[in-house]
PDB file of C-alpha atoms in Angstrom:
ATOM      1  CA  UNK A 103      -1.612  18.747 -31.335  1.00 96.00           C
ATOM      2  CA  UNK A 104      -2.800  17.479 -27.653  1.00 98.00           C
ATOM      3  CA  UNK A 105      -2.630  13.828 -26.981  1.00 98.00           C
ATOM      4  CA  UNK A 106      -5.114  12.711 -23.906  1.00 98.00           C
ATOM      5  CA  UNK A 107      -3.659   9.585 -22.588  1.00 96.00           C
ATOM      6  CA  UNK A 108      -6.028   7.661 -20.013  1.00 93.00           C
ATOM      7  CA  UNK A 109      -5.155   3.869 -18.440  1.00 88.00           C
ATOM      8  CA  UNK A 110      -8.448   2.954 -17.293  1.00 82.00           C
ATOM      9  CA  UNK A 111      -9.532   0.120 -14.510  1.00 72.00           C
ATOM     10  CA  UNK A 112     -12.970   0.956 -15.227  1.00 69.00           C
ATOM     11  CA  UNK A 113     -16.088  -0.360 -18.032  1.00 68.00           C
ATOM     12  CA  UNK A 114     -16.426   0.568 -21.659  1.00 73.00           C
ATOM     13  CA  UNK A 115     -19.735   2.585 -20.146  1.00 77.00           C
ATOM     14  CA  UNK A 116     -16.713   5.214 -18.003  1.00 80.00           C
ATOM     15  CA  UNK A 117     -15.299   5.455 -21.387  1.00 86.00           C
ATOM     16  CA  UNK A 118     -18.468   5.962 -23.516  1.00 88.00           C
ATOM     17  CA  UNK A 119     -18.874   9.291 -21.533  1.00 89.00           C
ATOM     18  CA  UNK A 120     -15.372  10.315 -21.245  1.00 91.00           C
ATOM     19  CA  UNK A 121     -15.395  10.676 -24.779  1.00 93.00           C
ATOM     20  CA  UNK A 122     -18.522  12.631 -26.080  1.00 94.00           C
ATOM     21  CA  UNK A 123     -17.211  15.680 -22.968  1.00 95.00           C
ATOM     22  CA  UNK A 124     -13.656  15.550 -25.694  1.00 96.00           C
ATOM     23  CA  UNK A 125     -15.458  14.816 -28.409  1.00 96.00           C
ATOM     24  CA  UNK A 126     -17.581  18.158 -27.619  1.00 95.00           C
ATOM     25  CA  UNK A 127     -14.101  19.749 -26.664  1.00 95.00           C
ATOM     26  CA  UNK A 128     -12.585  19.375 -29.893  1.00 96.00           C
ATOM     27  CA  UNK A 129     -15.582  20.690 -32.029  1.00 95.00           C
ATOM     28  CA  UNK A 130     -15.338  23.260 -30.002  1.00 92.00           C
ATOM     29  CA  UNK A 131     -11.411  23.693 -30.140  1.00 91.00           C
ATOM     30  CA  UNK A 132     -11.255  23.122 -34.408  1.00 89.00           C
ATOM     31  CA  UNK A 133      -8.031  24.985 -34.991  1.00 93.00           C
ATOM     32  CA  UNK A 134      -6.970  22.749 -32.194  1.00 95.00           C
ATOM     33  CA  UNK A 135      -6.298  18.826 -32.843  1.00 96.00           C
ATOM     34  CA  UNK A 136      -7.205  15.862 -30.029  1.00 97.00           C
ATOM     35  CA  UNK A 137      -5.551  12.605 -29.764  1.00 97.00           C
ATOM     36  CA  UNK A 138      -6.950  10.340 -26.901  1.00 96.00           C
ATOM     37  CA  UNK A 139      -4.633   7.137 -25.774  1.00 95.00           C
ATOM     38  CA  UNK A 140      -6.332   4.495 -23.949  1.00 92.00           C
ATOM     39  CA  UNK A 141      -4.250   1.445 -22.238  1.00 90.00           C
ATOM     40  CA  UNK A 142      -7.116  -0.663 -21.460  1.00 83.00           C
ATOM     41  CA  UNK A 143      -6.832  -2.722 -18.694  1.00 75.00           C
ATOM     42  CA  UNK A 144     -10.406  -4.076 -18.549  1.00 67.00           C
ATOM     43  CA  UNK A 145      -9.587  -5.349 -22.118  1.00 63.00           C
ATOM     44  CA  UNK A 146     -12.054  -2.981 -24.279  1.00 61.00           C
ATOM     45  CA  UNK A 147     -12.643  -4.373 -27.450  1.00 64.00           C
ATOM     46  CA  UNK A 148     -10.394  -1.710 -28.753  1.00 61.00           C
ATOM     47  CA  UNK A 149     -12.906  -0.957 -32.038  1.00 63.00           C
ATOM     48  CA  UNK A 150     -15.505  -0.825 -29.520  1.00 75.00           C
ATOM     49  CA  UNK A 151     -18.630   0.700 -31.386  1.00 84.00           C
ATOM     50  CA  UNK A 152     -19.725   2.432 -29.054  1.00 85.00           C
ATOM     51  CA  UNK A 153     -16.232   4.090 -27.771  1.00 86.00           C
ATOM     52  CA  UNK A 154     -16.000   5.166 -31.629  1.00 87.00           C
ATOM     53  CA  UNK A 155     -19.933   6.822 -32.175  1.00 90.00           C
ATOM     54  CA  UNK A 156     -19.258   9.265 -29.494  1.00 90.00           C
ATOM     55  CA  UNK A 157     -15.667  10.296 -30.275  1.00 89.00           C
ATOM     56  CA  UNK A 158     -17.744  10.744 -34.275  1.00 89.00           C
ATOM     57  CA  UNK A 159     -14.244  11.554 -36.363  1.00 90.00           C
ATOM     58  CA  UNK A 160     -13.884  14.896 -33.826  1.00 94.00           C
ATOM     59  CA  UNK A 161     -10.282  13.356 -33.164  1.00 94.00           C
ATOM     60  CA  UNK A 162      -8.215  10.253 -32.806  1.00 94.00           C
ATOM     61  CA  UNK A 163      -8.534   7.054 -31.302  1.00 93.00           C
ATOM     62  CA  UNK A 164      -5.266   5.069 -30.570  1.00 92.00           C
ATOM     63  CA  UNK A 165      -6.928   2.060 -28.212  1.00 87.00           C
ATOM     64  CA  UNK A 166      -4.393   0.035 -26.482  1.00 85.00           C
ATOM     65  CA  UNK A 167      -4.170  -3.442 -24.379  1.00 79.00           C
ATOM     66  CA  UNK A 168      -2.952  -3.183 -21.405  1.00 76.00           C
ATOM     67  CA  UNK A 169       1.792  -4.650 -21.736  1.00 77.00           C
ATOM     68  CA  UNK A 170       1.845  -7.827 -20.115  1.00 71.00           C
ATOM     69  CA  UNK A 171       4.615  -6.912 -17.233  1.00 67.00           C
ATOM     70  CA  UNK A 172       2.978  -7.830 -14.241  1.00 64.00           C
ATOM     71  CA  UNK A 173       3.013  -5.581 -10.912  1.00 65.00           C
ATOM     72  CA  UNK A 174       0.435  -5.993  -9.286  1.00 65.00           C
ATOM     73  CA  UNK A 175      -1.204  -8.744  -6.388  1.00 58.00           C
ATOM     74  CA  UNK A 176      -4.274  -8.666  -8.345  1.00 62.00           C
ATOM     75  CA  UNK A 177      -2.144  -9.312 -12.056  1.00 64.00           C
ATOM     76  CA  UNK A 178      -3.033  -5.973 -13.576  1.00 67.00           C
ATOM     77  CA  UNK A 179       0.067  -4.398 -14.715  1.00 73.00           C
ATOM     78  CA  UNK A 180       1.792  -1.000 -12.956  1.00 81.00           C
ATOM     79  CA  UNK A 181      -0.067   2.082 -13.574  1.00 85.00           C
ATOM     80  CA  UNK A 182       2.391   4.473 -14.199  1.00 89.00           C
ATOM     81  CA  UNK A 183       4.197   1.446 -16.946  1.00 88.00           C
ATOM     82  CA  UNK A 184       1.001   1.910 -18.391  1.00 89.00           C
ATOM     83  CA  UNK A 185       1.632   5.718 -18.937  1.00 93.00           C
ATOM     84  CA  UNK A 186       4.700   4.282 -20.232  1.00 93.00           C
ATOM     85  CA  UNK A 187       2.974   2.513 -22.896  1.00 92.00           C
ATOM     86  CA  UNK A 188       1.030   5.372 -23.946  1.00 94.00           C
ATOM     87  CA  UNK A 189       3.736   8.022 -23.307  1.00 95.00           C
ATOM     88  CA  UNK A 190       5.777   5.851 -26.533  1.00 94.00           C
ATOM     89  CA  UNK A 191       2.382   6.112 -28.484  1.00 94.00           C
ATOM     90  CA  UNK A 192       1.754   9.728 -28.382  1.00 96.00           C
ATOM     91  CA  UNK A 193       2.721  11.917 -30.911  1.00 97.00           C
ATOM     92  CA  UNK A 194       1.292  15.132 -29.683  1.00 97.00           C
ATOM     93  CA  UNK A 195       3.636  17.512 -29.116  1.00 97.00           C
ATOM     94  CA  UNK A 196       1.683  18.445 -25.849  1.00 98.00           C
ATOM     95  CA  UNK A 197       0.897  14.760 -23.312  1.00 98.00           C
ATOM     96  CA  UNK A 198      -2.436  15.445 -20.624  1.00 98.00           C
ATOM     97  CA  UNK A 199      -3.254  12.164 -18.268  1.00 97.00           C
ATOM     98  CA  UNK A 200      -6.595  12.460 -17.386  1.00 94.00           C
ATOM     99  CA  UNK A 201      -8.083   9.544 -14.662  1.00 89.00           C
ATOM    100  CA  UNK A 202     -11.146   7.426 -15.961  1.00 85.00           C
ATOM    101  CA  UNK A 203     -13.598   8.677 -14.139  1.00 82.00           C
ATOM    102  CA  UNK A 204     -13.552  12.187 -14.737  1.00 88.00           C
ATOM    103  CA  UNK A 205     -15.017  14.355 -17.284  1.00 92.00           C
ATOM    104  CA  UNK A 206     -13.995  17.573 -19.021  1.00 95.00           C
ATOM    105  CA  UNK A 207     -15.490  20.266 -18.790  1.00 93.00           C
ATOM    106  CA  UNK A 208     -16.413  23.017 -22.107  1.00 92.00           C
ATOM    107  CA  UNK A 209     -13.390  25.073 -22.846  1.00 92.00           C
ATOM    108  CA  UNK A 210     -11.048  22.472 -20.849  1.00 95.00           C
ATOM    109  CA  UNK A 211      -8.883  22.244 -24.364  1.00 96.00           C
ATOM    110  CA  UNK A 212      -8.618  25.740 -25.640  1.00 94.00           C
ATOM    111  CA  UNK A 213      -7.337  25.829 -21.903  1.00 94.00           C
ATOM    112  CA  UNK A 214      -4.178  22.976 -21.999  1.00 96.00           C
ATOM    113  CA  UNK A 215      -3.833  25.032 -25.478  1.00 97.00           C
ATOM    114  CA  UNK A 216      -3.057  27.612 -23.831  1.00 95.00           C
ATOM    115  CA  UNK A 217      -0.663  25.840 -21.988  1.00 96.00           C
ATOM    116  CA  UNK A 218       0.717  24.845 -24.372  1.00 97.00           C
ATOM    117  CA  UNK A 219       1.918  26.870 -25.420  1.00 96.00           C
ATOM    118  CA  UNK A 220       3.056  29.115 -23.184  1.00 96.00           C
ATOM    119  CA  UNK A 221       4.612  25.838 -22.808  1.00 96.00           C
ATOM    120  CA  UNK A 222       4.065  25.424 -19.037  1.00 97.00           C
ATOM    121  CA  UNK A 223       2.574  22.537 -17.632  1.00 98.00           C
ATOM    122  CA  UNK A 224      -0.830  22.276 -16.310  1.00 97.00           C
ATOM    123  CA  UNK A 225      -2.850  20.875 -13.398  1.00 96.00           C
ATOM    124  CA  UNK A 226      -6.774  21.109 -14.165  1.00 94.00           C
ATOM    125  CA  UNK A 227      -9.357  21.983 -10.975  1.00 91.00           C
ATOM    126  CA  UNK A 228     -11.827  19.237 -10.284  1.00 89.00           C
ATOM    127  CA  UNK A 229     -15.064  18.712  -8.456  1.00 86.00           C
ATOM    128  CA  UNK A 230     -16.693  15.927  -7.531  1.00 83.00           C
ATOM    129  CA  UNK A 231     -20.424  15.546  -8.177  1.00 79.00           C
ATOM    130  CA  UNK A 232     -23.753  13.200  -8.308  1.00 75.00           C
ATOM    131  CA  UNK A 233     -24.419  11.026 -10.993  1.00 74.00           C
ATOM    132  CA  UNK A 234     -24.987  13.567 -14.220  1.00 81.00           C
ATOM    133  CA  UNK A 235     -26.080  13.824 -17.898  1.00 84.00           C
ATOM    134  CA  UNK A 236     -23.533  14.427 -19.934  1.00 88.00           C
ATOM    135  CA  UNK A 237     -25.977  16.396 -22.456  1.00 89.00           C
ATOM    136  CA  UNK A 238     -25.503  15.222 -26.373  1.00 87.00           C
ATOM    137  CA  UNK A 239     -23.318  17.844 -27.702  1.00 89.00           C
ATOM    138  CA  UNK A 240     -20.468  16.483 -24.760  1.00 90.00           C
ATOM    139  CA  UNK A 241     -20.320  20.075 -23.007  1.00 91.00           C
ATOM    140  CA  UNK A 242     -20.708  20.460 -19.525  1.00 89.00           C
ATOM    141  CA  UNK A 243     -21.018  23.903 -18.853  1.00 83.00           C
ATOM    142  CA  UNK A 244     -19.736  27.154 -20.664  1.00 69.00           C
ATOM    143  CA  UNK A 245     -16.524  27.579 -19.291  1.00 61.00           C
ATOM    144  CA  UNK A 246     -15.187  30.764 -21.658  1.00 58.00           C
ATOM    145  CA  UNK A 247     -14.621  33.287 -19.510  1.00 63.00           C
ATOM    146  CA  UNK A 248     -11.141  34.355 -19.307  1.00 72.00           C
ATOM    147  CA  UNK A 249      -9.099  33.459 -15.789  1.00 81.00           C
ATOM    148  CA  UNK A 250      -5.785  34.369 -14.984  1.00 86.00           C
ATOM    149  CA  UNK A 251      -2.992  31.460 -14.603  1.00 92.00           C
ATOM    150  CA  UNK A 252      -2.019  30.250 -11.405  1.00 94.00           C
ATOM    151  CA  UNK A 253       0.980  28.764 -10.420  1.00 96.00           C
ATOM    152  CA  UNK A 254       1.011  25.178  -8.931  1.00 96.00           C
ATOM    153  CA  UNK A 255       3.440  23.587  -6.858  1.00 96.00           C
ATOM    154  CA  UNK A 256       4.853  20.332  -8.881  1.00 95.00           C
ATOM    155  CA  UNK A 257       4.442  18.113  -6.051  1.00 93.00           C
ATOM    156  CA  UNK A 258       0.855  19.196  -6.489  1.00 94.00           C
ATOM    157  CA  UNK A 259       0.616  19.242  -9.866  1.00 95.00           C
ATOM    158  CA  UNK A 260      -0.579  15.686 -10.650  1.00 91.00           C
ATOM    159  CA  UNK A 261      -3.654  13.622  -9.935  1.00 83.00           C
ATOM    160  CA  UNK A 262      -7.434  13.430 -11.415  1.00 83.00           C
ATOM    161  CA  UNK A 263      -5.865  15.603 -14.311  1.00 94.00           C
ATOM    162  CA  UNK A 264      -2.704  17.525 -15.782  1.00 97.00           C
ATOM    163  CA  UNK A 265       0.538  17.374 -17.987  1.00 97.00           C
ATOM    164  CA  UNK A 266       3.026  18.876 -19.957  1.00 98.00           C
ATOM    165  CA  UNK A 267       5.142  19.077 -22.779  1.00 98.00           C
ATOM    166  CA  UNK A 268       5.787  15.478 -24.522  1.00 98.00           C
ATOM    167  CA  UNK A 269       9.878  16.530 -25.130  1.00 97.00           C
ATOM    168  CA  UNK A 270       9.589  16.912 -21.199  1.00 98.00           C
ATOM    169  CA  UNK A 271       8.108  13.898 -21.107  1.00 97.00           C
ATOM    170  CA  UNK A 272      10.894  12.370 -22.776  1.00 96.00           C
ATOM    171  CA  UNK A 273      13.895  14.032 -21.138  1.00 97.00           C
ATOM    172  CA  UNK A 274      12.990  12.524 -17.987  1.00 97.00           C
ATOM    173  CA  UNK A 275      12.680   9.149 -19.402  1.00 96.00           C
ATOM    174  CA  UNK A 276       9.064   9.554 -18.101  1.00 96.00           C
ATOM    175  CA  UNK A 277       7.294   7.327 -15.048  1.00 95.00           C
ATOM    176  CA  UNK A 278       9.537   5.374 -12.311  1.00 94.00           C
ATOM    177  CA  UNK A 279       8.140   2.256 -12.002  1.00 90.00           C
ATOM    178  CA  UNK A 280       9.666   1.320  -9.053  1.00 89.00           C
ATOM    179  CA  UNK A 281       6.723   2.782  -7.639  1.00 86.00           C
ATOM    180  CA  UNK A 282       4.727   0.549  -9.274  1.00 76.00           C
ATOM    181  CA  UNK A 283       2.491  -1.638  -6.807  1.00 71.00           C
ATOM    182  CA  UNK A 284       1.120   0.683  -3.948  1.00 75.00           C
ATOM    183  CA  UNK A 285      -1.049   3.937  -3.513  1.00 74.00           C
ATOM    184  CA  UNK A 286       1.018   7.513  -4.142  1.00 80.00           C
ATOM    185  CA  UNK A 287       4.092   9.373  -5.182  1.00 89.00           C
ATOM    186  CA  UNK A 288       3.774   7.424  -8.397  1.00 88.00           C
ATOM    187  CA  UNK A 289       3.039  10.204 -10.566  1.00 92.00           C
ATOM    188  CA  UNK A 290       3.771  12.649  -8.343  1.00 95.00           C
ATOM    189  CA  UNK A 291       7.363  11.701  -8.576  1.00 96.00           C
ATOM    190  CA  UNK A 292       7.246  12.278 -12.407  1.00 97.00           C
ATOM    191  CA  UNK A 293       5.901  15.925 -11.676  1.00 97.00           C
ATOM    192  CA  UNK A 294       8.719  16.830 -10.026  1.00 97.00           C
ATOM    193  CA  UNK A 295      11.419  15.260 -11.749  1.00 98.00           C
ATOM    194  CA  UNK A 296       9.499  17.559 -14.455  1.00 98.00           C
ATOM    195  CA  UNK A 297      10.051  21.175 -11.885  1.00 97.00           C
ATOM    196  CA  UNK A 298      13.914  20.488 -12.584  1.00 97.00           C
ATOM    197  CA  UNK A 299      13.793  20.097 -15.662  1.00 97.00           C
ATOM    198  CA  UNK A 300      12.145  23.643 -16.242  1.00 97.00           C
ATOM    199  CA  UNK A 301       8.285  23.092 -15.986  1.00 98.00           C
ATOM    200  CA  UNK A 302       6.487  25.443 -14.376  1.00 98.00           C
ATOM    201  CA  UNK A 303       2.754  24.324 -13.602  1.00 98.00           C
ATOM    202  CA  UNK A 304       0.026  26.926 -14.214  1.00 97.00           C
ATOM    203  CA  UNK A 305      -3.489  25.982 -13.309  1.00 95.00           C
ATOM    204  CA  UNK A 306      -6.960  28.031 -14.143  1.00 91.00           C
ATOM    205  CA  UNK A 307     -10.642  27.384 -13.710  1.00 88.00           C
ATOM    206  CA  UNK A 308     -10.778  27.229 -17.198  1.00 90.00           C
ATOM    207  CA  UNK A 309      -8.869  23.862 -17.300  1.00 92.00           C
ATOM    208  CA  UNK A 310     -11.462  21.909 -15.690  1.00 92.00           C
ATOM    209  CA  UNK A 311     -12.514  18.654 -15.336  1.00 92.00           C
ATOM    210  CA  UNK A 312     -15.250  16.616 -13.242  1.00 91.00           C
ATOM    211  CA  UNK A 313     -15.702  13.690 -11.059  1.00 85.00           C
ATOM    212  CA  UNK A 314     -18.257  11.040 -10.524  1.00 75.00           C
ATOM    213  CA  UNK A 315     -18.125   9.783  -7.604  1.00 65.00           C
ATOM    214  CA  UNK A 316     -21.516   8.118  -7.264  1.00 52.00           C
ATOM    215  CA  UNK A 317     -21.014   5.623 -10.505  1.00 45.00           C
ATOM    216  CA  UNK A 318     -16.898   4.933  -9.342  1.00 41.00           C
ATOM    217  CA  UNK A 319     -16.189   1.886  -8.506  1.00 43.00           C
ATOM    218  CA  UNK A 320     -14.478   0.570  -5.991  1.00 41.00           C
ATOM    219  CA  UNK A 321     -11.922  -1.579  -6.839  1.00 42.00           C
ATOM    220  CA  UNK A 322      -9.604  -3.301  -4.097  1.00 39.00           C
ATOM    221  CA  UNK A 323      -6.300  -4.303  -5.661  1.00 40.00           C
ATOM    222  CA  UNK A 324      -5.359  -5.555  -1.785  1.00 44.00           C
ATOM    223  CA  UNK A 325      -6.195  -5.438   2.187  1.00 47.00           C
ATOM    224  CA  UNK A 326      -2.105  -5.520   2.571  1.00 56.00           C
ATOM    225  CA  UNK A 327      -2.323  -2.430   4.858  1.00 58.00           C
ATOM    226  CA  UNK A 328       0.901  -1.209   4.365  1.00 56.00           C
ATOM    227  CA  UNK A 329      -0.070  -2.006   1.005  1.00 58.00           C
ATOM    228  CA  UNK A 330      -2.672   0.371   0.734  1.00 62.00           C
ATOM    229  CA  UNK A 331      -0.069   3.120   3.176  1.00 67.00           C
ATOM    230  CA  UNK A 332       2.189   3.728   0.846  1.00 77.00           C
ATOM    231  CA  UNK A 333       4.956   3.584   2.947  1.00 82.00           C
ATOM    232  CA  UNK A 334       7.717   1.583   0.035  1.00 84.00           C
ATOM    233  CA  UNK A 335       6.539   4.384  -1.628  1.00 88.00           C
ATOM    234  CA  UNK A 336       6.728   7.363   0.156  1.00 90.00           C
ATOM    235  CA  UNK A 337      10.201   5.861   1.357  1.00 91.00           C
ATOM    236  CA  UNK A 338      10.880   6.343  -2.364  1.00 93.00           C
ATOM    237  CA  UNK A 339       9.838  10.215  -2.545  1.00 94.00           C
ATOM    238  CA  UNK A 340      11.786  11.198   0.357  1.00 94.00           C
ATOM    239  CA  UNK A 341      14.797   9.828  -1.368  1.00 95.00           C
ATOM    240  CA  UNK A 342      13.759  11.648  -4.295  1.00 96.00           C
ATOM    241  CA  UNK A 343      13.142  15.117  -2.129  1.00 95.00           C
ATOM    242  CA  UNK A 344      16.564  14.565  -0.806  1.00 95.00           C
ATOM    243  CA  UNK A 345      18.690  14.191  -4.006  1.00 95.00           C
ATOM    244  CA  UNK A 346      18.245  17.063  -5.044  1.00 94.00           C
ATOM    245  CA  UNK A 347      19.964  16.533  -8.689  1.00 95.00           C
ATOM    246  CA  UNK A 348      18.031  13.700 -10.095  1.00 96.00           C
ATOM    247  CA  UNK A 349      16.101  13.932 -12.876  1.00 97.00           C
ATOM    248  CA  UNK A 350      15.979  10.304 -14.093  1.00 96.00           C
ATOM    249  CA  UNK A 351      13.916   7.638 -12.876  1.00 95.00           C
ATOM    250  CA  UNK A 352      15.369   4.839 -10.426  1.00 93.00           C
ATOM    251  CA  UNK A 353      13.783   2.272 -12.424  1.00 89.00           C
ATOM    252  CA  UNK A 354      13.376   3.106 -16.065  1.00 84.00           C
ATOM    253  CA  UNK A 355      10.593   2.153 -18.402  1.00 72.00           C
ATOM    254  CA  UNK A 356      13.486   0.133 -20.714  1.00 59.00           C
ATOM    255  CA  UNK A 357      14.273  -2.301 -18.135  1.00 46.00           C
ATOM    256  CA  UNK A 358      11.413  -2.622 -16.400  1.00 43.00           C
ATOM    257  CA  UNK A 359      11.081  -5.499 -13.990  1.00 42.00           C
ATOM    258  CA  UNK A 360       8.285  -8.283 -13.912  1.00 42.00           C
ATOM    259  CA  UNK A 361       7.489  -9.498  -9.979  1.00 41.00           C
ATOM    260  CA  UNK A 362       7.374 -13.495 -10.337  1.00 36.00           C
ATOM    261  CA  UNK A 363       4.710 -14.680  -8.569  1.00 38.00           C
ATOM    262  CA  UNK A 364       4.202 -16.429  -5.480  1.00 40.00           C
ATOM    263  CA  UNK A 365       5.018 -20.634  -6.070  1.00 40.00           C
ATOM    264  CA  UNK A 366       6.189 -19.876  -9.556  1.00 37.00           C
ATOM    265  CA  UNK A 367      10.384 -20.518 -10.013  1.00 39.00           C
ATOM    266  CA  UNK A 368      12.201 -17.936 -11.455  1.00 34.00           C
ATOM    267  CA  UNK A 369      13.546 -19.530 -14.697  1.00 35.00           C
ATOM    268  CA  UNK A 370      17.487 -19.587 -16.142  1.00 34.00           C
ATOM    269  CA  UNK A 371      18.857 -19.649 -19.402  1.00 34.00           C
ATOM    270  CA  UNK A 372      22.177 -21.639 -18.478  1.00 37.00           C
ATOM    271  CA  UNK A 373      25.407 -20.239 -20.511  1.00 41.00           C
ATOM    272  CA  UNK A 374      26.746 -22.694 -23.508  1.00 44.00           C
ATOM    273  CA  UNK A 375      28.613 -25.257 -22.667  1.00 45.00           C
ATOM    274  CA  UNK A 376      33.401 -23.934 -22.527  1.00 47.00           C
ATOM    275  CA  UNK A 377      34.843 -25.789 -26.407  1.00 50.00           C
ATOM    276  CA  UNK A 378      36.933 -28.208 -25.531  1.00 49.00           C
ATOM    277  CA  UNK A 379      40.860 -27.116 -24.289  1.00 51.00           C
ATOM    278  CA  UNK A 380      43.647 -29.483 -25.353  1.00 53.00           C
ATOM    279  CA  UNK A 381      45.826 -31.136 -22.333  1.00 52.00           C
ATOM    280  CA  UNK A 382      48.370 -29.507 -21.033  1.00 51.00           C
ATOM    281  CA  UNK A 383      51.240 -30.840 -21.089  1.00 53.00           C
ATOM    282  CA  UNK A 384      53.594 -32.233 -18.409  1.00 51.00           C
ATOM    283  CA  UNK A 385      55.331 -30.870 -16.183  1.00 50.00           C
ATOM    284  CA  UNK A 386      57.722 -30.864 -13.826  1.00 51.00           C
ATOM    285  CA  UNK A 387      56.283 -32.042  -9.860  1.00 45.00           C
ATOM    286  CA  UNK A 388      57.891 -29.535  -7.650  1.00 49.00           C
ATOM    287  CA  UNK A 389      57.878 -30.925  -3.127  1.00 49.00           C
ATOM    288  CA  UNK A 390      54.730 -30.100  -2.027  1.00 48.00           C
ATOM    289  CA  UNK A 391      54.973 -26.861  -0.411  1.00 46.00           C
ATOM    290  CA  UNK A 392      53.742 -27.087   3.492  1.00 49.00           C
ATOM    291  CA  UNK A 393      49.525 -25.199   3.139  1.00 46.00           C
ATOM    292  CA  UNK A 394      48.620 -21.714   5.676  1.00 45.00           C
ATOM    293  CA  UNK A 395      47.020 -22.361   8.471  1.00 46.00           C
ATOM    294  CA  UNK A 396      43.089 -21.764   8.286  1.00 42.00           C
ATOM    295  CA  UNK A 397      42.506 -18.450   9.515  1.00 39.00           C
ATOM    296  CA  UNK A 398      38.682 -18.830   8.535  1.00 41.00           C
ATOM    297  CA  UNK A 399      38.910 -15.334   7.271  1.00 38.00           C
ATOM    298  CA  UNK A 400      37.367 -15.357   3.710  1.00 37.00           C
ATOM    299  CA  UNK A 401      35.168 -12.688   3.234  1.00 35.00           C
ATOM    300  CA  UNK A 402      38.107 -10.967   0.868  1.00 35.00           C
ATOM    301  CA  UNK A 403      37.101 -13.511  -2.002  1.00 33.00           C
ATOM    302  CA  UNK A 404      32.861 -13.172  -1.348  1.00 33.00           C
ATOM    303  CA  UNK A 405      31.089 -10.423  -3.110  1.00 36.00           C
ATOM    304  CA  UNK A 406      27.005  -9.912  -1.047  1.00 35.00           C
ATOM    305  CA  UNK A 407      24.550 -10.622  -4.035  1.00 34.00           C
ATOM    306  CA  UNK A 408      22.887  -6.926  -4.724  1.00 33.00           C
ATOM    307  CA  UNK A 409      20.127  -6.314  -3.620  1.00 33.00           C
ATOM    308  CA  UNK A 410      16.237  -7.559  -5.478  1.00 31.00           C
ATOM    309  CA  UNK A 411      14.536  -4.636  -6.465  1.00 29.00           C
ATOM    310  CA  UNK A 412      11.080  -6.093  -5.976  1.00 29.00           C
ATOM    311  CA  UNK A 413       7.449  -4.897  -6.083  1.00 26.00           C
ATOM    312  CA  UNK A 414       5.648  -5.217  -1.987  1.00 29.00           C
ATOM    313  CA  UNK A 415       2.128  -5.594  -2.270  1.00 29.00           C
ATOM    314  CA  UNK A 416      -1.109  -3.172  -4.405  1.00 30.00           C
ATOM    315  CA  UNK A 417      -3.228  -0.728  -3.101  1.00 29.00           C
ATOM    316  CA  UNK A 418      -6.652  -0.176  -3.283  1.00 29.00           C
ATOM    317  CA  UNK A 419      -7.512   2.360  -6.337  1.00 27.00           C
ATOM    318  CA  UNK A 420      -8.628   5.360  -4.355  1.00 33.00           C
ATOM    319  CA  UNK A 421     -11.844   6.152  -5.474  1.00 35.00           C
ATOM    320  CA  UNK A 422     -11.557   9.594  -3.328  1.00 35.00           C
ATOM    321  CA  UNK A 423     -10.709  12.994  -4.539  1.00 37.00           C
ATOM    322  CA  UNK A 424     -10.609  16.196  -3.148  1.00 38.00           C
ATOM    323  CA  UNK A 425     -12.569  19.549  -4.005  1.00 38.00           C
ATOM    324  CA  UNK A 426      -9.113  21.447  -6.295  1.00 35.00           C
TER     325      UNK A 426
END
């Protein structure tokens, strides 16, 4: 089984168009089982009749609510947290991440299945277009010709549509939550770590997706220029490149950090009162000893508080996709 994970920040209409193309591919490659896991921050009805009608039983759909932890300034969950939520629910042995503004062309699923059989990671070709009418059968174009695989560097493998064996995602511990709240590098980090555990990425003209540029929602998350440049994410990415031995996330999914909204006091848990101890027996009083002079040096008794990893701003959800 192949699992497609989509984290969505757009309305239900876009998911319906995606459902048509995924169903068309599933019917085209009946020997490949397909599962679609939607992690939805728009709170679309998980029983959406329009999506289920578009799927038509050709593939399994898991429609999940977004996790409650909030890392971005607009109160929505961080993308890597949502990706990890999808990974936790993925039943397929191979996982592909597909953006919610992209449609898959004819032959896409067969190409992904071939990459899965080879044990390779995959990066889809991308074409940006204007408004596009999806045919009733969901098959965009007829890309049935054979195309040889081309190698892709891990740092260039992420993007609109990419994937790898599920076991490899488990080995690296999923996506790094330290990258929350800023633009860029949040999924490149995972690709680099996948490469370090032996995943080779390839691409093919048969693995082709289409971006509907003219109908995309431009959801501005923050006006922070620092966040839009992604300076904090860039620093984390540079550290990853310098440390060529690291394969695990610096902030794993098992211990997500929840940013405290401004003005909200941080809650603390008080320790239970200690049990009463019996009074000590009286002791002989010794003559006082002269105190040593105060040097003012108490650094040996103090320890610096550990730094708290926070999240700086949130990024604009960019719609600028370049031609692959």
